[in-house]
CSV table of C-alpha atoms in Angstrom, one decimal:
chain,number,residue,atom,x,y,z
A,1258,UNK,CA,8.4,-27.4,-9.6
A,1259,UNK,CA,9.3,-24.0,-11.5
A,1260,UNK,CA,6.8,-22.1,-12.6
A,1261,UNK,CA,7.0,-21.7,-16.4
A,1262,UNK,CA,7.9,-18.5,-17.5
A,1263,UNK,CA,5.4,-16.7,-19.5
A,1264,UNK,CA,7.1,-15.2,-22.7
A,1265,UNK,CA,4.8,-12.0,-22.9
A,1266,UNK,CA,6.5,-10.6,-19.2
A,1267,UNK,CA,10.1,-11.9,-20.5
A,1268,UNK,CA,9.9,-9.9,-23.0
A,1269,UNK,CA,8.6,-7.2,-20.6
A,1270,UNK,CA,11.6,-7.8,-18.6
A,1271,UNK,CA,13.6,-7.4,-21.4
A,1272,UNK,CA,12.1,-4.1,-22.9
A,1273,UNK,CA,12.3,-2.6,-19.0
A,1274,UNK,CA,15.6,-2.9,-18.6
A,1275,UNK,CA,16.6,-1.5,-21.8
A,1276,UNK,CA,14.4,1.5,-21.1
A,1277,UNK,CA,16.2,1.1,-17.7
A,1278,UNK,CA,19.7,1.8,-20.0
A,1279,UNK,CA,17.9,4.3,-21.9
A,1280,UNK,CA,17.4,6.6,-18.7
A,1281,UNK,CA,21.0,6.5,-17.9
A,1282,UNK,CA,22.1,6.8,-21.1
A,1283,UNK,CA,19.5,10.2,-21.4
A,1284,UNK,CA,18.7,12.0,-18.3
A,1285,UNK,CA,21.7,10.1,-16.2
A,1286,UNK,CA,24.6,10.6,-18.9
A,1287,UNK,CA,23.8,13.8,-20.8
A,1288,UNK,CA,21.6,15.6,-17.9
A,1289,UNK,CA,17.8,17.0,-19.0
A,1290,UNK,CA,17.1,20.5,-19.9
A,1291,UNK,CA,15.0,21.9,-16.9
A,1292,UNK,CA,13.0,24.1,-19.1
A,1293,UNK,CA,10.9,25.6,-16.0
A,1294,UNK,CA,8.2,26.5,-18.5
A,1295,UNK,CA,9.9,28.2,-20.8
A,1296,UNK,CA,8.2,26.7,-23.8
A,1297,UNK,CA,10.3,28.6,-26.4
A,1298,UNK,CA,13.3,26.5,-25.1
A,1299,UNK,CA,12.0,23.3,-26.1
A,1300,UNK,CA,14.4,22.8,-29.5
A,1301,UNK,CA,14.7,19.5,-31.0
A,1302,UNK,CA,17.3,18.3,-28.8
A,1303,UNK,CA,15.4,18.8,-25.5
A,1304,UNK,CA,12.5,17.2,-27.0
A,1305,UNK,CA,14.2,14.2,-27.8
A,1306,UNK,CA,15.6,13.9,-24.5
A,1307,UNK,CA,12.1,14.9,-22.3
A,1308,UNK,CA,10.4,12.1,-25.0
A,1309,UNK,CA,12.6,8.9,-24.5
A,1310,UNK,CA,13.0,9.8,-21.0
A,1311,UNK,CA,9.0,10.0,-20.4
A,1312,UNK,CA,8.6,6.6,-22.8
A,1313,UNK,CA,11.5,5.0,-20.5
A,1314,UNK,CA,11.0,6.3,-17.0
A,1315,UNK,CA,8.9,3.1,-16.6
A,1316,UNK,CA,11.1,0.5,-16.4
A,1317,UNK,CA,11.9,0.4,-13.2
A,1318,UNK,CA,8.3,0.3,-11.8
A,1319,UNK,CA,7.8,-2.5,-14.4
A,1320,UNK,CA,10.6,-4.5,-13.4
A,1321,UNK,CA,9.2,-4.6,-9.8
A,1322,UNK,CA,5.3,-5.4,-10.9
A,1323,UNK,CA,6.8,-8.3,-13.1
A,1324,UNK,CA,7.8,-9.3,-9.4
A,1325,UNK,CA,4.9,-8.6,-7.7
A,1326,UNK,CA,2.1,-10.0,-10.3
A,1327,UNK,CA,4.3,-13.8,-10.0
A,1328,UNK,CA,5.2,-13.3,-6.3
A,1329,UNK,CA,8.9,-13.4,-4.8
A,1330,UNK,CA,9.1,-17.2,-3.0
A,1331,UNK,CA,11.6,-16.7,-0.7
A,1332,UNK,CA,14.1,-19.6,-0.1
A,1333,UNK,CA,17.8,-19.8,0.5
A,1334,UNK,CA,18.6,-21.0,-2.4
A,1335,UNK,CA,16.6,-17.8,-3.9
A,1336,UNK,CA,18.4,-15.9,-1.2
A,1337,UNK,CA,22.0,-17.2,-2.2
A,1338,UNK,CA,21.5,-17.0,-5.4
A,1339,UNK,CA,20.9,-12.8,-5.4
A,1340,UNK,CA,23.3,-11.9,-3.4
A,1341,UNK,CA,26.0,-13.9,-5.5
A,1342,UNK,CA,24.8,-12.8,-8.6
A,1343,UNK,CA,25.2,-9.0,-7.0
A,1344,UNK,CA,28.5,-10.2,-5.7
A,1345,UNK,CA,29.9,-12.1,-9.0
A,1346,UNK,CA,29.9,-8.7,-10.9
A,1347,UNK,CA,30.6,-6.2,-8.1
A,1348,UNK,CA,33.7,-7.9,-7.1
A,1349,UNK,CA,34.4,-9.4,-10.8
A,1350,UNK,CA,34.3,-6.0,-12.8
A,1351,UNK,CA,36.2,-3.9,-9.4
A,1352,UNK,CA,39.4,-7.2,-10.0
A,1353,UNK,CA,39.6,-6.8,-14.0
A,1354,UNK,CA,39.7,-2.8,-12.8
A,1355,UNK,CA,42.7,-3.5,-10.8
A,1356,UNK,CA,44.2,-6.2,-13.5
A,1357,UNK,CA,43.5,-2.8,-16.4
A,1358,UNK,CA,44.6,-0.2,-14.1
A,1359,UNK,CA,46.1,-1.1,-10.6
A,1360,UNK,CA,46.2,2.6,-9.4
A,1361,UNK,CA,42.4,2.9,-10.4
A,1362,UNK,CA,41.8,0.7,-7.4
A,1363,UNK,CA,42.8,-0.6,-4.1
A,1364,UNK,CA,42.7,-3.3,-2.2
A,1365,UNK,CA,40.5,-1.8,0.5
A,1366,UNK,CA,38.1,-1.4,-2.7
A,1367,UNK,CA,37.9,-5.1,-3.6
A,1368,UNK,CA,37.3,-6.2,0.2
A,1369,UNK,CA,34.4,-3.2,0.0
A,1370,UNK,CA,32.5,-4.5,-3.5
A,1371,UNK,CA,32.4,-7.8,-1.7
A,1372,UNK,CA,29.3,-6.0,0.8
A,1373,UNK,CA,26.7,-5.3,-2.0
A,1374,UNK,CA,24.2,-4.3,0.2
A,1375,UNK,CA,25.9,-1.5,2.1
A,1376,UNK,CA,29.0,-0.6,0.2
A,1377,UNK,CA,27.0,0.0,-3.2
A,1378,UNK,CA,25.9,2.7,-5.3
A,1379,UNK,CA,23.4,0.7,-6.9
A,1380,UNK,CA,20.2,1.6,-5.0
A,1381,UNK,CA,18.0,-1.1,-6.8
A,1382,UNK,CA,20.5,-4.1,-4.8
A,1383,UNK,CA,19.7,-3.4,-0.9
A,1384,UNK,CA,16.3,-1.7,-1.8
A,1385,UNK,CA,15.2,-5.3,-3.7
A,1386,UNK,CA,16.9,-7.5,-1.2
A,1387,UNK,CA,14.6,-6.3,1.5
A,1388,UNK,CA,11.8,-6.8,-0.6
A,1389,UNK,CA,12.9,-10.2,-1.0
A,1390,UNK,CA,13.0,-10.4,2.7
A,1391,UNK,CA,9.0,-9.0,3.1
A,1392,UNK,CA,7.5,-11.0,0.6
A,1393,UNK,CA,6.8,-13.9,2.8
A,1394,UNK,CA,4.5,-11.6,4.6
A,1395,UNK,CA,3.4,-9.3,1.6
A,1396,UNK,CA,2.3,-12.8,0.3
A,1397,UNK,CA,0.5,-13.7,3.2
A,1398,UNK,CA,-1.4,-10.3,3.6
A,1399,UNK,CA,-2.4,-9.8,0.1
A,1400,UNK,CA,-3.4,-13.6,0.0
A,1401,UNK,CA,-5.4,-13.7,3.4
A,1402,UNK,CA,-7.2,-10.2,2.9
A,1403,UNK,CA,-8.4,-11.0,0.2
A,1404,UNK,CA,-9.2,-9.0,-3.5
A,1405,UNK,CA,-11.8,-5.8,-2.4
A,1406,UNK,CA,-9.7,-5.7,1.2
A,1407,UNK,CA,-6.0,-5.7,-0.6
A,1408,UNK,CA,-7.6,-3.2,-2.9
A,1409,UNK,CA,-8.9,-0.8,-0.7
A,1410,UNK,CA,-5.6,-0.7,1.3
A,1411,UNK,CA,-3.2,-0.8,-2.0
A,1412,UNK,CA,-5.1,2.1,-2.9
A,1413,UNK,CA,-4.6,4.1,0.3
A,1414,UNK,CA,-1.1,3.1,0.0
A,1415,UNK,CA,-1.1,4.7,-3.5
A,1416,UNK,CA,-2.4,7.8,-2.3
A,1417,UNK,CA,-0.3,8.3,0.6
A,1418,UNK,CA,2.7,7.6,-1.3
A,1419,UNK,CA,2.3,10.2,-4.0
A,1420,UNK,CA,0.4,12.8,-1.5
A,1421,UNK,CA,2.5,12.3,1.4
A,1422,UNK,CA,6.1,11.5,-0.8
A,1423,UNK,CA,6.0,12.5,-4.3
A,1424,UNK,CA,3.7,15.8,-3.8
A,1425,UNK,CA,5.2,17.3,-0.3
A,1426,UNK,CA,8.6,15.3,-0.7
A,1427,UNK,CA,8.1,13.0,2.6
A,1428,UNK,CA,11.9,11.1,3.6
A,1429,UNK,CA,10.0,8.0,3.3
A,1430,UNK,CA,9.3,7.8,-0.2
A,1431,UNK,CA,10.3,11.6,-1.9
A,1432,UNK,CA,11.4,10.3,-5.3
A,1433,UNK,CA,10.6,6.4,-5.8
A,1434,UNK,CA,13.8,5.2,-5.2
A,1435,UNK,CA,13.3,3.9,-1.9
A,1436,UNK,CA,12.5,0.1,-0.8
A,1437,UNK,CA,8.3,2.1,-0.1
A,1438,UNK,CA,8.5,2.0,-3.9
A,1439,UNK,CA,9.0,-1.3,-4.5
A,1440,UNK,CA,6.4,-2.4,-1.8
A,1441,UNK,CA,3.9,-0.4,-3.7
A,1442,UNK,CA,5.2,-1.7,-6.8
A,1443,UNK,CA,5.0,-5.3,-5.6
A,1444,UNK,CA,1.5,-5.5,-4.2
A,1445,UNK,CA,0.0,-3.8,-7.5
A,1446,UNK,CA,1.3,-6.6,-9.4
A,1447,UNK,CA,0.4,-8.7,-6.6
A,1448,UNK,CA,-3.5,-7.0,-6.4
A,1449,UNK,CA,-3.5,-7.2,-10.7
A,1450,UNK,CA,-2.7,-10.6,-10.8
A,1451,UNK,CA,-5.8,-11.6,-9.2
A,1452,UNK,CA,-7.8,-9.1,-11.4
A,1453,UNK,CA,-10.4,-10.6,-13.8
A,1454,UNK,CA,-10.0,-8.8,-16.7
A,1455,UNK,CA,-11.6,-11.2,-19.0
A,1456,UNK,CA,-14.6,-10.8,-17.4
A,1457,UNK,CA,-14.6,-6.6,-18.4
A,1458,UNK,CA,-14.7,-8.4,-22.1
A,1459,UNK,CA,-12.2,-5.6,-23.4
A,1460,UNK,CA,-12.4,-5.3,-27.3
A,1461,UNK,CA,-8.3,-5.8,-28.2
A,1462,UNK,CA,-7.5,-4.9,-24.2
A,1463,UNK,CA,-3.3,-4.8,-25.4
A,1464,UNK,CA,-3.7,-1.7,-27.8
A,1465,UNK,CA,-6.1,-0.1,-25.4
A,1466,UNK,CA,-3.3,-0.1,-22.5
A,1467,UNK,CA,-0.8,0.2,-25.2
A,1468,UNK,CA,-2.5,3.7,-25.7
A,1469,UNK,CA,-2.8,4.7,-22.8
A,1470,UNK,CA,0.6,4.5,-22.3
A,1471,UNK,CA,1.8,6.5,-24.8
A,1472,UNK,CA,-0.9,8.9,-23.9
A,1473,UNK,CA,0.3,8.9,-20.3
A,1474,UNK,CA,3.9,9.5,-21.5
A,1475,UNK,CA,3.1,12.7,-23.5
A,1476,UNK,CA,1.2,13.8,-20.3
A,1477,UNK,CA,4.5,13.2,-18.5
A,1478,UNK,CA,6.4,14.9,-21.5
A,1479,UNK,CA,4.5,17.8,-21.1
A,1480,UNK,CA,4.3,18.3,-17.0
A,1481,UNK,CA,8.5,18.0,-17.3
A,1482,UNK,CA,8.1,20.8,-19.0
A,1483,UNK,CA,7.0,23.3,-16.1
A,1484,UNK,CA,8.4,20.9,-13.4
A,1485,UNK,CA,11.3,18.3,-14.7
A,1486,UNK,CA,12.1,16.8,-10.9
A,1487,UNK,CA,8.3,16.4,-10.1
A,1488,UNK,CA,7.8,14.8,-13.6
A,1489,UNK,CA,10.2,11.8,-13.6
A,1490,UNK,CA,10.0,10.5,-10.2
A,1491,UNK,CA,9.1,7.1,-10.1
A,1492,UNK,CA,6.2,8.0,-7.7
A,1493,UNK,CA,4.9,10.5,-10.0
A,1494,UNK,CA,1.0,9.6,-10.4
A,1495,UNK,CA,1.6,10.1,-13.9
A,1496,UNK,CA,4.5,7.4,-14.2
A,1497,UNK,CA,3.0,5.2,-11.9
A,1498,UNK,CA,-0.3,4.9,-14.0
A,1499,UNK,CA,2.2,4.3,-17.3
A,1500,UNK,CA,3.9,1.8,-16.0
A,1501,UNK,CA,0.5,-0.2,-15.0
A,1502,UNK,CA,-0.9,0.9,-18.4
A,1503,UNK,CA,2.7,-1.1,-20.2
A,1504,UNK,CA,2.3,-4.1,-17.9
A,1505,UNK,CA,-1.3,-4.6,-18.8
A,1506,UNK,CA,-0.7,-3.9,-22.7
A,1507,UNK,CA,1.9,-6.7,-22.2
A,1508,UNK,CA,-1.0,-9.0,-19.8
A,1509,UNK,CA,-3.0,-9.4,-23.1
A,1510,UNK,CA,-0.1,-9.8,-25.4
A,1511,UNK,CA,0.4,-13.8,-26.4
A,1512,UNK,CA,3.3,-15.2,-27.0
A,1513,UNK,CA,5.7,-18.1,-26.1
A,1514,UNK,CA,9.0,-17.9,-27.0
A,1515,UNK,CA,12.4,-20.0,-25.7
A,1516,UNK,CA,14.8,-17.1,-27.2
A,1517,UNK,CA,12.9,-14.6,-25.3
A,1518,UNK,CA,13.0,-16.5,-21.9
A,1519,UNK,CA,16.3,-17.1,-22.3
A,1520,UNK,CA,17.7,-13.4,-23.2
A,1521,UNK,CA,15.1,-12.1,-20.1
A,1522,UNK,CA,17.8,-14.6,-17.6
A,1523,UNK,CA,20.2,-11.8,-18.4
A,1524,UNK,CA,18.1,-8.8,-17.5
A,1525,UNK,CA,19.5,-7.5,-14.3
A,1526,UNK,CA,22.9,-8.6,-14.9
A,1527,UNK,CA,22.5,-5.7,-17.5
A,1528,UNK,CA,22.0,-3.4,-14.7
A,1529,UNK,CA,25.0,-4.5,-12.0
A,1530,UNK,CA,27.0,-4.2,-15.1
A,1531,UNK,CA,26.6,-0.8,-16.9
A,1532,UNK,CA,25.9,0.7,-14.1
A,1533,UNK,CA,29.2,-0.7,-11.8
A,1534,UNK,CA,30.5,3.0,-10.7
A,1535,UNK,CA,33.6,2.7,-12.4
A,1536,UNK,CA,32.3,1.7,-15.5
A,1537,UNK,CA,28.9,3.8,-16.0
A,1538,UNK,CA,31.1,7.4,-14.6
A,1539,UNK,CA,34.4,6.8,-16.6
A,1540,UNK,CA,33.8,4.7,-19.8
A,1541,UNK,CA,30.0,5.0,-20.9
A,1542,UNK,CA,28.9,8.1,-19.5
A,1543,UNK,CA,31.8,9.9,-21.4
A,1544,UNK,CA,31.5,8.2,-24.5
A,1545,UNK,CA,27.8,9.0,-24.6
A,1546,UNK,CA,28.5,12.8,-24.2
A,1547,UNK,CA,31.3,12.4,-26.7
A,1548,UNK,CA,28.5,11.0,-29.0
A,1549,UNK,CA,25.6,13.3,-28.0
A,1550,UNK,CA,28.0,16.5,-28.9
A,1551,UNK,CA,29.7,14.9,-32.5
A,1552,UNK,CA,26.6,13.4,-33.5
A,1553,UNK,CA,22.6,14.4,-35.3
A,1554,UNK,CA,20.0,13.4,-33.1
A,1555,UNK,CA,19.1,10.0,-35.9
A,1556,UNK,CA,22.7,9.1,-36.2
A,1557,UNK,CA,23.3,9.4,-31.9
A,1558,UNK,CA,19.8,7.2,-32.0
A,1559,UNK,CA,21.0,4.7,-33.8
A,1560,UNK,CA,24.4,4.8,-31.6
A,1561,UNK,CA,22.2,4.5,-28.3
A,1562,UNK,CA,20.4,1.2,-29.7
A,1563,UNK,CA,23.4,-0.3,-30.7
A,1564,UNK,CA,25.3,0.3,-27.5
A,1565,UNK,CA,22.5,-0.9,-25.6
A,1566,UNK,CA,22.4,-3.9,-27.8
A,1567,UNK,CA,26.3,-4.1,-27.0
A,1568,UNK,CA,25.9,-3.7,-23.7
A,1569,UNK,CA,22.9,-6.7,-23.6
A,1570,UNK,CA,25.3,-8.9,-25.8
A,1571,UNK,CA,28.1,-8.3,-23.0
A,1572,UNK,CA,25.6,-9.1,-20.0
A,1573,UNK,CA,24.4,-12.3,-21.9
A,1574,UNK,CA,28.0,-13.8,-22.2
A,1575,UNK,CA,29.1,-12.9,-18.7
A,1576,UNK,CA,26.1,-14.6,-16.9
A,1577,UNK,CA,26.3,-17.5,-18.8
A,1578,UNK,CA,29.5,-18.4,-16.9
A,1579,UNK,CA,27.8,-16.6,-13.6
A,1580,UNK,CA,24.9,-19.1,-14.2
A,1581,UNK,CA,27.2,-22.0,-14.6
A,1582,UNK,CA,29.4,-21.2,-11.3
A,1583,UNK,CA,25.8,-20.9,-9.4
A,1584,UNK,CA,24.4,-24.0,-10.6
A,1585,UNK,CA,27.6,-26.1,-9.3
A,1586,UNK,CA,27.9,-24.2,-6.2
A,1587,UNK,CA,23.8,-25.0,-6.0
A,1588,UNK,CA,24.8,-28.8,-6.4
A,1589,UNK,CA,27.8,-29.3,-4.0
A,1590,UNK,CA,25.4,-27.7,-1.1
A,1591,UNK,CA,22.8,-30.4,-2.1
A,1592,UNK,CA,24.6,-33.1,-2.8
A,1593,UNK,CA,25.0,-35.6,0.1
A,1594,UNK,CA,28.9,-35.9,0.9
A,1595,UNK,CA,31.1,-35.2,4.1
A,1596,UNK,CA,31.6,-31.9,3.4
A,1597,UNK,CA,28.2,-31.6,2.4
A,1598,UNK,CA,27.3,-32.8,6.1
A,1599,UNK,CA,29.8,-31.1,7.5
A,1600,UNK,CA,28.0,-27.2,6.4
A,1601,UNK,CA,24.3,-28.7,7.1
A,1602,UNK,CA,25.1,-29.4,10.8
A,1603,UNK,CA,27.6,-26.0,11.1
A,1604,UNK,CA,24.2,-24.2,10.1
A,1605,UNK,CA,22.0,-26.0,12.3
């Protein structure tokens, strides 16, 4: 039986992948201004830019506690499922390319977008998949260790990511966008969901953490500021203890909501989509420049929402028919038939 989803994190889900199109639409599209310190640099431009990327530079982290705080069960079907839904818009959105523009593509590009875990510029793909694969054991540790245990080591985990990766740049983990990342990620939500936070008896616990993160952004607003790089990597301590303080806000938020659960189904396909190489370098990065230079900072706003909204909209409709293809393919492999024995004793 399903677990049912809980509207508050759907709508978490949601809200991170937008800020997840809000990053590449700011600091991905239109670059960041690497003040260096220079304070009297800081127009209204730049501080547009260093605010909605500090407020959005979460996303990703929250994505993967979402994960983490419900646990990853790892079956086939799970298993299939991913790696089709990688492969539906990889190969889908590179054969409309060729349909639009044959000399954009080739065939050697369409065999390619068909191996989503090494041929790929999409880092989050592989790096999640392999967290897929861990979580058995990731489940097993957290669960057998035990709450004070699993803390104590999270924590070291914690500090040796940001001392040993974030702070001196270690290959393993120098930036956050590494599979280490989403380990850490994963076992904070895992070590938060067994938190008893009612027992603290926190007096309105969602605007607390809800102010904390906006706190924590300024904070990460203002270290950009002398050391931009430093500032926005996912490991930062700073961005790591935002995206906790968001997830929590959300924790203590109630709410139960069909709609919601039903848009958050369409969350990632969000991401393979916008961010497809062809599509994020040569259609939406340059019509967000375009924008960025023709427009006032409220009007190219207002452009950004509705084009992530547009963008959402787009997702929505295509994994509704991605969904559909999955569920019948999900049926003929367990319904009984010939054919049906014919694959069960091939993988035996």
């Amino acid at each position: 039986m399903k677990p049912r989803r809980q509207s508050n994190f759907e709508l978490l889900r949601i809200i991170s992948m937008l800020m997840v199109l809000a990053v590449h639409i700011d600091g991905a599209s239109l670059g960041l201004p690497d003040l260096r310190g220079n304070l009297w640099a800081l127009d209204s431009r730049s501080a547009w830019q260093l605010a909605v990327e500090s407020l959005t530079i979460v996303g990703v982290n929250c994505f993967t506690l979402i994960s983490g705080y419900f646990g990853i069960r790892l079956r086939i079907k799970s298993v299939f499922s991913y790696l089709f839904q990688c492969m539906f818009y990889a190969v889908g959105l590179y054969a409309l390319l060729l349909v639009v523009k044959p000399s954009a593509g080739s065939i050697d590009g369409l065999l390619e977008s068909f191996m989503v875990l090494t041929h790929t510029d999409l880092w989050y793909v592989p790096a999640y998949f392999g967290l897929m694969l861990l979580s058995p054991f990731l489940n097993m540790a957290t669960d057998t260790l035990g709450k004070r245990q699993s803390g104590y080591i999270l924590l070291t985990f914690i500090i040796f990511n940001v001392w040993g990766g974030w702070l001196w740049g270690g290959s393993f983990n120098p930036t956050g966008y590494t599979l280490v990342q989403l380990i850490m990620m994963y076992l904070t939500g895992r070590f938060l969901s067994v938190c008893d936070f009612d027992a603290l008896r926190l007096q309105r616990p969602a605007l607390m953490f809800g102010t904390a993160y906006l706190l924590l952004a300024a904070s990460v607003m203002i270290s950009a500021i002398y050391d931009l790089p430093k500032a926005y990597a996912y490991n930062s301590p700073l961005v790591i203890a935002e995206s906790i303080s968001l997830f929590l806000s959300f924790r203590f938020i109630r709410i139960e909501s069909r709609t919601i659960n039903y848009v958050a189904q369409s969350a990632f396909a969000v991401y393979l989509i916008h961010k497809q190489p062809r599509i994020f370098g040569e259609v939406m990065k340059p019509a967000v420049i375009e924008a960025w230079r023709g427009l006032s900072i409220a009007t190219f706003s207002l452009y950004a929402i509705a084009l992530m909204a547009a963008i959402y909209s787009v997702a929505m409709a295509a994994d509704m028919i991605r969904r559909y293809i999955d569920v019948k393919i999900c049926k003929f492999f367990n319904t009984p038939s010939p054919i049906h024995s014919f694959f069960r004793n091939f993988a035996r």
